[in-house]
Amino acid sequence: MNRINKVLKEKKDILSIYFTAGYPSIDDTTEIIKQLDHSNVDMIEIGLPFSDPLADGPTIQESSTTALKNGMNTFKLFEQLKNIRAITDIPIIIMGYFNPILQYGVDNFCEDCKKTGVDGLIIPDLPIDVYLKHYEEIFKKQNLLNMFLITPQTSNDRIRLIDKISNGFIYMVSSSSITGTVKSFGEDQKKYFKRINDLKLKSSLLIGFGISNHNNFKEAINHSQGAIIGSAFIKFITQNGIYKISNFINEIRGKII
Amino acid sequence: MHKSYNVDSEGYYGDFGGAYIPEMMYSNINELKSKYLEISSQADFVKEFDDLLKKYVGRPTPLYFAKRLSQEYNSKIYLKREDLCHTGAHKINNTIGQILLAQRLGKTRIIAETGAGQHGVATATVCALMGIKCIIYMGEVDIKRQAPNVARMKMLGAKVKPAYSGSKTLKDATNEAIRDWINNPVDTHYIIGSVVGPHPYPDMVARFQSVIGLEVKTQLLEAEGKENPDYVVACVGGGSNAAGLFYPYLDDLKVNIICVEAAGMGVKTGKSAATSILGKEGIIHGSKTLLMQSQDGQITEPYSISAGLDYPGVGPMHANLFRSKRAEFISITDKKAMDWGLKLSRMEGIIPAIETSHAFGVLDKKKFMKKDILVFNCSGRGDKDLDTYIDYFKL
């Protein structure tokens, strides 16, 4: 069974952490994964940096710019992940915009994911119809799950379609926004969370965008199986370096240290 | 019968086009896709659009026979005078169309990106006309080099927001506008200024601009007794003025199409915006097209003295015209373009925008016959570029 499906089957209150590969320093990728493993996070999302990340707010944009300046690229990421399965069993998802993957070659990319032990992909600008027509087979061949996003604007019909073709979790974007810009969840969000839950989807839901502290983590897991944190984590390692990661994770989980 | 060079039902031009967008944009793009054709063909829309183009923009713009230029280059050269449109460029044809569409979609807030500022001014203008709130994203670098247009946008009541990311030019202004739209999906319409972006934008903008080519047909019939020239020539950044002129001629293979790109300092110098030569197939701003990028798929920073051509991609229609060899692509350096700006001013009494100046570079690169009829899109006037011209020529 794919590691993502195993976690989704066995765990609730899932915490998934996003970071940008090659940030703060180019060789931090494996150390960050090691630290996240020691901090007992449930899933890891590695951001493949892109020059023009349309769906991302300033924090992730800046981390991507720095990572690219550091010399990060797709080839290098797979190098860094070569022995990652000796370090951790946590599911690993690569989140990247489509153009760098297209240039690497979708076949090659998926093959290298499989080789290194990557379990799934989130490609925000790969449309569903193009995925189904051209890439679903390739992903499946390499046992890679593809996670789709939904937003408050996504219609129920479309959510049902996404549920049908999903084989991992559905990434529920908390509000209409780019990453890192939401302050707290209001009534509109709660209505939206309820609307989605009432659809009784087969897929697990993880909530992302705007989750930055214990309180909104708790709110998120009240309405879903887990939460994804990106911008707040990147801010934390920008300020505190990569060796105090467990402090951040404990705080989110509300553990007293 | 050959395949059409226009868009197909899926939003593609050959291999190019489509809508490679994050889910956050899906509802807006889907709404546009399902309604733009229906709305823009309704009688009240057509009437209001035509009326505004006539009485507000000043259409039809003249098709002017450039006598001295024709003599020097020994062929028949016509200029389609889009520089005479209200606000000084063709851009307003599209913004009029899109503001009418936005109103019918119930939108109350308009955003746009701009490079040279022409599209920003054209958007600010139609927003003032309709009393709708307007926010324009513009790269920090462009804000400096196109100061007169920034002032015009402010005068018209628009808010100009600088884009600080990346190369701080058109591509980055577009990114910021897209992010704004993601954050404001309900009340906002994004007026893209060129034939770029996800489907249906390239087709929608091309249709609103097609009035240029359609007028040429009528005007040429009057002047030469035939609708079709031998060549249509236009500068291409994203490609909207070119798309507008070429539109009715796309599938008429007897009409030769020439696209002129900005070579910047020269195509091999690393300071260029000649996408057809330097670009590879990929995704930019939600469209599969040709774009300048690193081997790793990172979008690279273009360069041109002209802010309106300083874009690392090209519209999917033009990418297909290039790949299918339907159009000939020529690139013109900063220097040649600047020289043409001065030459057109002194020979025909028309000061062109630097973008437009590039198109005329074709006359030095290609030999034409005496009987050949050439139609150039004189897409914009040079008022906004006077500082650049004056500095450059030390006038």
XYZ file of C-alpha atoms in Angstrom:
652
model
C 0.000 0.000 0.000
C 1.188 3.515 -0.805
C 2.529 5.200 2.356
C 0.040 8.063 1.980
C -2.931 5.680 1.933
C -1.522 3.861 4.954
C -1.331 7.068 6.981
C -4.800 8.137 5.815
C -6.155 4.749 6.882
C -4.485 4.641 10.270
C -4.248 8.201 11.531
C -6.416 11.160 12.310
C -5.341 14.704 13.255
C -2.740 14.424 10.543
C -0.079 17.116 10.394
C 1.597 17.590 7.028
C 4.494 20.024 6.722
C 5.514 21.825 3.515
C 8.967 23.228 2.906
C 10.776 24.500 -0.167
C 13.649 22.314 -1.376
C 16.977 24.131 -1.298
C 15.906 26.624 1.360
C 17.389 28.146 3.504
C 20.537 26.428 2.139
C 20.799 24.160 -0.828
C 21.763 21.081 1.167
C 19.180 21.443 3.948
C 16.612 19.171 2.296
C 17.624 15.885 3.957
C 18.335 17.473 7.339
C 14.875 19.094 7.381
C 13.301 15.737 6.551
C 15.316 14.106 9.375
C 14.129 16.752 11.829
C 10.516 16.407 10.684
C 10.808 12.645 11.149
C 12.118 13.096 14.696
C 9.278 15.522 15.401
C 6.738 12.877 14.348
C 4.954 14.758 11.613
C 2.645 12.540 9.560
C 3.420 13.692 6.033
C 6.033 15.793 4.291
C 5.496 17.993 1.247
C 8.602 19.088 -0.571
C 8.157 22.169 -2.704
C 10.035 22.107 -5.987
C 10.940 25.782 -6.417
C 9.595 27.649 -9.441
C 10.348 31.113 -10.769
C 6.680 32.077 -11.093
C 4.619 30.424 -8.341
C 1.175 31.851 -9.159
C -0.713 30.341 -6.250
C 1.804 31.290 -3.574
C 2.039 34.241 -1.247
C 5.166 36.243 -0.420
C 6.705 33.756 2.073
C 6.804 30.798 -0.300
C 7.677 33.060 -3.249
C 10.722 34.364 -1.399
C 11.823 30.901 -0.288
C 11.563 29.741 -3.911
C 13.582 32.678 -5.180
C 16.303 31.984 -2.593
C 16.297 28.259 -3.365
C 16.738 28.941 -7.085
C 19.545 31.399 -6.360
C 21.120 28.660 -4.243
C 21.188 26.524 -7.381
C 18.278 24.239 -6.595
C 16.784 22.254 -9.460
C 14.843 19.062 -10.145
C 17.910 16.945 -10.852
C 19.503 18.069 -7.588
C 16.357 17.302 -5.589
C 16.360 13.682 -6.744
C 20.074 13.500 -5.859
C 19.268 14.704 -2.341
C 16.421 12.227 -1.991
C 18.486 9.251 -3.194
C 18.858 7.654 0.247
C 15.870 9.252 1.927
C 14.105 5.972 2.581
C 17.000 4.962 4.875
C 16.131 8.009 7.002
C 12.333 8.075 7.174
C 9.166 6.129 6.457
C 6.942 9.202 6.459
C 5.011 9.717 3.207
C 6.706 12.230 0.932
C 4.823 14.343 -1.578
C 6.429 16.644 -4.113
C 4.508 19.833 -4.726
C 5.576 21.613 -7.869
C 4.303 23.718 -10.726
C 3.915 21.912 -13.995
C 6.508 23.600 -16.217
C 9.670 22.325 -14.465
C 8.164 18.812 -14.421
C 7.269 19.077 -18.101
C 10.822 20.118 -18.957
C 12.301 17.249 -16.899
C 9.942 14.952 -18.782
C 6.848 13.686 -16.970
C 7.932 10.057 -17.532
C 11.423 10.647 -16.159
C 10.058 12.655 -13.278
C 7.632 9.941 -12.197
C 10.271 7.275 -12.602
C 12.698 9.202 -10.376
C 9.917 9.724 -7.820
C 9.407 5.987 -7.674
C 13.156 5.311 -7.452
C 13.676 7.686 -4.544
C 10.532 6.675 -2.686
C 8.290 9.682 -3.297
C 4.658 8.708 -2.750
C 2.601 11.417 -4.347
C 2.411 14.688 -6.255
C 0.561 17.963 -5.973
C 0.745 19.954 -9.206
C -1.558 22.930 -8.798
C -1.526 24.013 -12.440
C -1.965 20.598 -14.031
C -5.638 20.622 -15.045
C -7.773 17.559 -14.418
C -8.671 16.951 -18.064
C -5.025 17.077 -19.169
C -4.036 14.768 -16.301
C -6.690 12.207 -17.203
C -5.910 12.341 -20.891
C -2.125 12.273 -20.816
C -0.642 11.505 -17.419
C -2.878 9.362 -15.216
C -1.421 6.140 -16.631
C 2.150 7.290 -16.047
C 1.430 8.273 -12.440
C -0.305 4.979 -11.753
C 2.464 2.939 -13.298
C 4.896 4.406 -10.765
C 2.387 4.069 -7.892
C 2.261 7.853 -7.464
C -0.874 9.391 -6.011
C -2.087 12.696 -7.427
C -3.662 15.105 -4.954
C -6.171 17.677 -6.235
C -7.158 20.979 -4.700
C -10.629 22.275 -3.996
C -11.575 25.807 -2.913
C -14.720 27.520 -1.612
C -15.504 28.318 -5.263
C -15.410 24.683 -6.372
C -18.919 23.448 -7.169
C -20.326 20.293 -5.581
C -20.440 18.580 -8.962
C -16.809 19.282 -9.561
C -15.879 18.139 -6.057
C -17.656 14.850 -6.718
C -15.673 14.465 -9.934
C -12.444 15.194 -8.083
C -13.414 12.713 -5.381
C -14.017 10.075 -8.014
C -10.603 10.413 -9.655
C -8.634 10.987 -6.434
C -6.568 8.159 -5.078
C -4.999 9.968 -2.106
C -6.435 12.869 -0.153
C -8.209 15.994 -1.372
C -6.364 19.195 -0.538
C -9.022 21.528 0.770
C -7.854 25.116 0.334
C -9.230 26.907 3.388
C -10.371 30.076 1.658
C -10.135 31.943 -1.599
C -6.529 32.975 -1.366
C -2.925 32.405 -2.211
C -0.810 30.630 0.417
C -0.055 32.230 3.761
C -2.571 35.066 3.631
C -5.475 33.877 5.789
C -5.682 35.186 9.358
C -8.307 32.963 11.002
C -11.312 30.924 9.997
C -14.583 32.841 9.919
C -18.204 31.852 9.414
C -17.809 31.550 5.645
C -15.073 28.969 6.058
C -17.037 26.984 8.593
C -19.999 26.888 6.211
C -17.690 25.744 3.448
C -16.148 23.021 5.615
C -19.638 21.821 6.517
C -20.783 21.857 2.888
C -17.863 19.627 1.938
C -18.292 17.263 4.866
C -21.981 16.889 4.041
C -21.005 15.541 0.627
C -19.707 12.380 2.380
C -16.786 11.955 0.017
C -14.813 8.737 -0.197
C -11.519 10.635 -0.106
C -9.871 11.989 3.031
C -9.713 15.762 3.354
C -6.705 17.741 4.524
C -7.065 21.481 5.019
C -4.306 23.838 3.962
C -3.588 27.572 3.443
C -3.496 29.925 6.406
C -2.832 27.424 9.182
C -0.142 28.871 11.390
C -0.758 28.028 15.060
C -2.250 25.541 17.481
C -5.664 27.194 17.462
C -6.300 27.080 13.756
C -4.689 23.646 13.523
C -7.283 22.480 16.067
C -10.065 24.127 14.096
C -8.848 22.510 10.895
C -8.782 19.007 12.362
C -12.280 19.507 13.713
C -13.453 19.719 10.110
C -11.073 17.320 8.403
C -8.610 14.505 8.841
C -5.673 16.840 9.053
C -3.921 20.012 8.122
C -1.080 21.195 5.939
C 1.261 23.939 7.104
C 3.656 25.705 4.739
C 4.223 29.444 5.051
C 4.254 29.441 8.869
C 6.849 26.657 8.876
C 9.038 28.485 6.370
C 8.820 31.629 8.483
C 9.867 29.573 11.502
C 12.979 28.080 9.891
C 13.864 31.475 8.420
C 13.940 32.888 11.945
C 15.125 29.892 13.963
C 17.144 27.758 11.590
C 16.464 24.098 10.897
C 17.548 22.519 14.206
C 14.635 23.625 16.381
C 11.924 22.205 14.152
C 10.500 20.006 16.943
C 9.633 23.157 18.930
C 7.454 24.354 16.060
C 5.758 20.985 15.617
C 5.079 20.594 19.356
C 3.596 24.045 19.518
C 1.260 23.336 16.611
C 0.162 20.089 18.175
C -0.305 21.831 21.531
C 2.143 19.648 23.346
C 3.663 21.086 26.470
C 7.390 20.786 26.319
C -8.946 21.563 -46.585
C -6.145 22.595 -44.279
C -6.555 22.912 -40.552
C -7.670 26.285 -39.282
C -5.113 28.536 -37.626
C -7.797 29.806 -35.301
C -8.672 28.341 -31.929
C -10.361 24.924 -31.718
C -13.285 23.976 -29.488
C -10.941 22.840 -26.707
C -9.102 26.157 -26.561
C -6.013 25.045 -28.477
C -4.144 26.409 -31.467
C -2.423 23.251 -32.715
C -0.244 22.089 -29.807
C -0.631 25.365 -27.922
C -3.137 27.002 -25.613
C -5.417 25.328 -23.076
C -5.973 26.392 -19.487
C -3.180 25.281 -17.132
C -4.552 26.969 -14.060
C -4.672 26.230 -10.358
C -8.078 25.246 -8.979
C -8.329 28.673 -7.328
C -8.902 30.214 -10.772
C -11.132 27.474 -12.116
C -14.546 28.948 -11.310
C -13.706 32.314 -12.893
C -12.100 30.871 -15.995
C -14.893 28.373 -16.396
C -17.510 31.102 -16.079
C -15.758 33.141 -18.769
C -15.317 30.112 -20.981
C -18.968 29.209 -20.840
C -20.280 32.758 -21.334
C -17.909 34.896 -23.400
C -19.185 33.834 -26.819
C -22.810 34.003 -25.864
C -22.572 37.418 -24.189
C -20.396 39.013 -26.852
C -22.766 37.951 -29.614
C -25.929 39.299 -27.967
C -27.480 42.176 -29.889
C -27.266 44.706 -27.038
C -23.588 43.868 -26.477
C -22.723 44.198 -30.154
C -24.564 47.496 -30.377
C -22.898 49.008 -27.309
C -19.448 47.717 -28.350
C -19.742 49.084 -31.900
C -21.138 52.354 -30.627
C -18.310 52.913 -28.170
C -15.681 51.957 -30.733
C -17.130 54.501 -33.112
C -17.990 57.416 -30.843
C -15.554 56.974 -27.972
C -12.485 55.268 -29.437
C -12.772 57.023 -32.801
C -13.066 54.037 -35.091
C -12.657 53.224 -37.856
C -9.014 54.261 -37.670
C -7.569 55.323 -41.035
C -5.669 53.027 -43.343
C -3.032 55.441 -44.493
C -0.939 55.054 -47.642
C 2.617 55.965 -46.623
C 3.788 57.618 -49.803
C 7.383 58.513 -48.976
C 8.046 55.175 -47.317
C 6.521 53.360 -50.290
C 8.781 55.271 -52.664
C 11.925 54.520 -50.718
C 11.147 50.808 -50.372
C 9.594 50.451 -53.795
C 6.341 48.785 -52.777
C 2.905 49.802 -51.513
C 3.019 50.434 -47.791
C -0.104 51.089 -45.783
C -0.259 51.931 -42.088
C -3.266 50.924 -40.010
C -3.444 53.879 -37.676
C -4.225 52.284 -34.294
C -2.050 55.007 -32.794
C -5.024 57.309 -33.422
C -7.324 55.361 -31.107
C -8.386 57.125 -27.929
C -5.583 56.542 -25.352
C -3.016 56.134 -28.128
C -2.957 52.445 -28.979
C -5.025 49.447 -30.061
C -5.294 48.242 -26.461
C -8.604 50.010 -25.882
C -10.481 47.812 -28.412
C -10.043 44.922 -26.002
C -10.692 46.819 -22.773
C -14.001 48.147 -24.129
C -15.040 44.595 -24.977
C -13.969 43.184 -21.626
C -15.530 45.925 -19.493
C -18.881 45.316 -21.206
C -18.443 41.622 -20.522
C -17.455 42.247 -16.882
C -20.593 44.355 -16.357
C -22.772 41.589 -17.747
C -21.060 39.108 -15.417
C -21.957 41.373 -12.486
C -18.343 42.213 -11.595
C -17.681 45.390 -9.619
C -13.893 45.483 -9.449
C -11.369 45.377 -12.300
C -7.723 44.358 -12.203
C -5.165 44.391 -14.998
C -1.455 44.014 -15.654
C 0.505 46.398 -17.802
C 3.961 46.567 -19.332
C 4.318 49.760 -21.357
C 1.316 51.178 -19.533
C -0.840 51.308 -22.675
C -3.090 48.503 -21.504
C -3.129 49.988 -18.003
C -4.266 53.343 -19.383
C -6.836 51.675 -21.641
C -8.198 49.731 -18.658
C -8.216 52.747 -16.342
C -10.046 54.658 -19.070
C -12.901 52.184 -19.511
C -13.204 51.822 -15.727
C -13.591 55.585 -15.416
C -16.107 55.495 -18.252
C -18.206 52.892 -16.465
C -17.554 54.038 -12.897
C -15.874 50.791 -11.819
C -13.026 50.433 -9.325
C -9.687 49.743 -11.044
C -6.356 48.325 -9.847
C -3.391 48.103 -12.225
C -0.325 45.956 -11.555
C 2.875 47.218 -13.114
C 6.500 46.117 -12.672
C 8.629 48.481 -10.650
C 11.080 48.833 -13.557
C 8.275 49.697 -15.975
C 6.807 52.258 -13.577
C 10.090 54.126 -13.900
C 10.516 53.869 -17.668
C 6.886 54.654 -18.543
C 6.207 57.477 -16.115
C 3.764 59.418 -18.341
C 1.417 56.440 -18.498
C 1.589 55.950 -14.719
C 0.515 59.567 -14.334
C -2.354 59.049 -16.788
C -3.621 55.998 -14.895
C -3.592 57.962 -11.652
C -5.373 60.878 -13.298
C -8.058 58.447 -14.440
C -8.587 57.263 -10.892
C -6.870 53.864 -11.038
C -4.659 52.545 -8.291
C -1.240 51.524 -9.653
C 0.360 48.740 -7.600
C 4.042 48.005 -8.226
C 5.200 44.402 -8.744
C 8.481 43.890 -6.928
C 9.113 40.220 -7.709
C 11.365 38.711 -10.403
C 12.485 41.053 -13.173
C 9.894 43.610 -12.002
C 8.406 43.859 -15.502
C 5.360 42.593 -17.399
C 5.629 38.918 -16.432
C 5.740 39.806 -12.742
C 2.886 42.291 -13.026
C 0.873 39.451 -14.589
C 1.750 37.119 -11.683
C 0.574 39.730 -9.188
C -2.676 40.315 -11.049
C -3.355 36.570 -11.083
C -2.677 36.394 -7.317
C -5.085 39.285 -6.768
C -7.743 37.406 -8.727
C -7.186 34.265 -6.658
C -7.709 36.369 -3.533
C -10.818 38.094 -4.948
C -12.651 35.508 -7.005
C -16.214 36.758 -6.618
C -16.436 40.480 -7.378
C -13.396 40.887 -9.646
C -12.791 40.556 -13.372
C -9.236 40.377 -14.670
C -8.818 42.249 -17.967
C -5.791 40.595 -19.562
C -4.263 42.929 -22.122
C -2.880 40.505 -24.641
C -3.653 37.230 -26.380
C -1.963 35.335 -23.549
C -3.145 33.496 -20.451
C -5.510 30.556 -20.113
C -8.278 29.834 -22.620
C -10.599 31.676 -23.312
C -8.428 34.800 -22.950
C -6.332 34.446 -26.129
C -9.434 33.907 -28.244
C -11.527 36.520 -26.439
C -8.854 39.225 -26.792
C -8.198 38.272 -30.429
C -11.917 38.602 -31.206
C -12.155 42.034 -29.593
C -9.051 43.133 -31.515
C -10.194 41.596 -34.809
C -11.921 44.889 -35.642
C -8.457 46.032 -36.816
C -8.155 43.442 -39.569
C -11.827 43.624 -40.501
C -11.562 47.363 -41.098
C -8.424 46.839 -43.174
C -10.388 44.546 -45.488
C -13.023 47.196 -46.181
C -10.518 50.030 -46.441
C -8.171 48.173 -48.743
C -11.034 47.262 -51.030
C -11.747 50.953 -51.353
C -8.101 51.919 -51.897
C -6.839 49.052 -54.047
C -9.960 47.310 -55.250
C -9.142 44.169 -53.249
C -9.550 43.065 -49.661
C -6.308 41.206 -49.270
C -2.817 42.657 -49.018
C 0.220 40.541 -49.853
C 1.700 41.014 -46.402
C 0.413 41.892 -42.948
C 3.109 42.953 -40.499
C 2.965 43.603 -36.759
C 5.187 43.640 -33.706
C 4.686 40.811 -31.235
C 5.200 40.845 -27.483
C 2.225 38.902 -26.193
C 0.729 39.479 -29.621
C -2.599 41.321 -29.367
C -2.142 43.975 -32.052
C -0.793 41.306 -34.373
C -3.701 38.968 -33.610
C -6.149 41.789 -34.330
C -4.648 42.570 -37.725
C -4.095 38.929 -38.736
C -7.439 37.607 -37.503
C -9.468 37.725 -40.738
C -6.445 36.598 -42.764
C -5.344 33.603 -40.660
C -6.767 30.986 -42.987
C -6.246 32.928 -46.197
C -2.891 31.492 -47.202
C -2.304 34.001 -49.987
C -1.793 36.674 -47.352
C 1.696 36.429 -45.896
C 1.980 37.034 -42.167
C 5.071 38.589 -40.601
C 5.579 38.767 -36.835
C 8.308 41.058 -35.575
C 9.858 40.277 -32.204
C 12.210 42.317 -30.052
C 15.805 41.100 -30.350
C 16.850 43.499 -27.586
C 20.650 43.838 -27.673
C 20.744 40.876 -30.072
C 19.337 37.352 -29.893
C 22.642 35.829 -28.784
C 23.522 38.394 -26.126
C 21.317 37.050 -23.336
C 19.481 40.363 -23.429
C 16.601 39.675 -25.764
C 12.891 38.984 -25.960
C 12.848 37.014 -29.234
C 10.690 34.158 -27.994
C 10.376 32.264 -31.282
C 14.154 31.829 -31.436
C 14.967 31.562 -27.735
C 11.800 29.904 -26.449
C 10.789 26.300 -25.919
C 7.363 24.753 -25.413
C 6.130 25.088 -21.840
C 3.559 26.684 -19.568
C 3.387 30.381 -18.726
C 0.477 32.226 -17.139
C -1.844 29.289 -17.641
C -1.139 28.701 -21.320
C 0.925 26.116 -23.160
C 3.040 28.096 -25.560
C 6.609 29.012 -26.489
C 8.477 30.722 -23.685
C 11.989 31.632 -22.687
C 13.113 29.326 -19.918
C 16.115 27.600 -18.396
C 16.807 23.939 -19.069
C 15.204 23.278 -15.696
C 11.937 24.973 -16.691
C 12.408 28.219 -14.791
C 11.055 31.183 -16.726
C 13.907 33.491 -17.664
C 13.943 37.237 -17.710
C 13.580 38.837 -21.109
C 14.978 42.139 -22.182
C 13.835 44.792 -24.645
C 14.120 48.567 -24.659
C 10.390 48.478 -25.251
C 8.362 47.648 -22.149
C 5.471 46.318 -24.216
C 7.595 43.627 -25.892
C 9.468 42.680 -22.726
C 7.620 39.393 -22.174
C 9.207 35.909 -22.044
C 6.322 34.200 -23.817
C 4.100 34.710 -26.813
C 0.384 34.013 -27.266
C -0.542 30.442 -28.232
C -1.952 31.612 -31.587
C 1.457 32.996 -32.522
C 3.309 29.947 -31.180
C 1.216 27.899 -33.588
C 1.775 30.351 -36.465
C 5.501 29.900 -35.834
C 5.582 26.117 -35.486
C 3.312 25.549 -38.469
C 5.382 28.066 -40.490
C 2.178 29.949 -41.349
C 3.914 33.148 -40.297
C 7.447 34.372 -40.766
C 9.154 35.585 -37.593
C 11.776 38.313 -37.716
C 13.592 39.900 -34.803
C 14.726 43.522 -34.639
C 17.272 44.956 -32.212
C 16.763 47.915 -29.898
C 19.005 49.987 -32.121
C 17.168 49.243 -35.363
C 13.826 49.852 -33.675
C 14.953 53.197 -32.264
C 16.265 54.245 -35.687
C 12.887 53.395 -37.198
C 11.131 55.466 -34.544
C 13.070 58.484 -35.741
C 12.753 57.572 -39.410
C 8.957 57.203 -39.320
C 8.718 60.499 -37.447
C 10.799 62.314 -40.058
C 9.426 60.593 -43.165
C 5.727 60.357 -42.387
C 5.214 62.729 -39.481
C 4.169 59.892 -37.208
C 5.969 59.300 -33.910
C 5.412 55.609 -33.171
C 5.611 53.771 -29.864
C 8.918 51.887 -29.594
C 6.951 48.623 -29.768
C 5.500 49.693 -33.109
C 8.879 50.894 -34.411
C 10.111 47.294 -34.343
C 7.644 46.255 -37.062
C 9.203 48.566 -39.652
C 12.578 46.874 -39.259
C 11.217 44.267 -41.672
C 11.758 46.721 -44.522
C 15.539 46.479 -44.057
C 15.565 42.734 -43.650
C 13.361 41.625 -46.487
C 13.002 42.551 -50.133
C 9.524 43.298 -51.461
C 8.269 43.714 -54.982
C 6.891 46.893 -56.460
C 3.388 45.471 -56.733
C 3.391 44.102 -53.174
C 0.866 45.610 -50.817
C 2.065 45.674 -47.215
C -0.148 46.576 -44.263
C 1.718 47.500 -41.082
C -0.107 47.765 -37.820
C 0.880 51.164 -36.488
C -0.226 49.906 -33.081
C 0.625 52.812 -30.802
C 1.899 56.351 -30.646
C 5.197 57.377 -29.134
C 4.201 60.063 -26.638
C 4.908 57.708 -23.742
C 8.383 57.010 -25.163
C 9.516 60.578 -25.797
C 11.941 60.565 -22.844
C 13.512 57.351 -24.109
C 13.796 58.680 -27.677
C 15.173 62.040 -26.564
C 17.759 60.441 -24.272
C 18.743 57.935 -26.924
C 19.215 60.403 -29.758
C 20.413 63.264 -27.521
C 17.875 65.520 -29.245
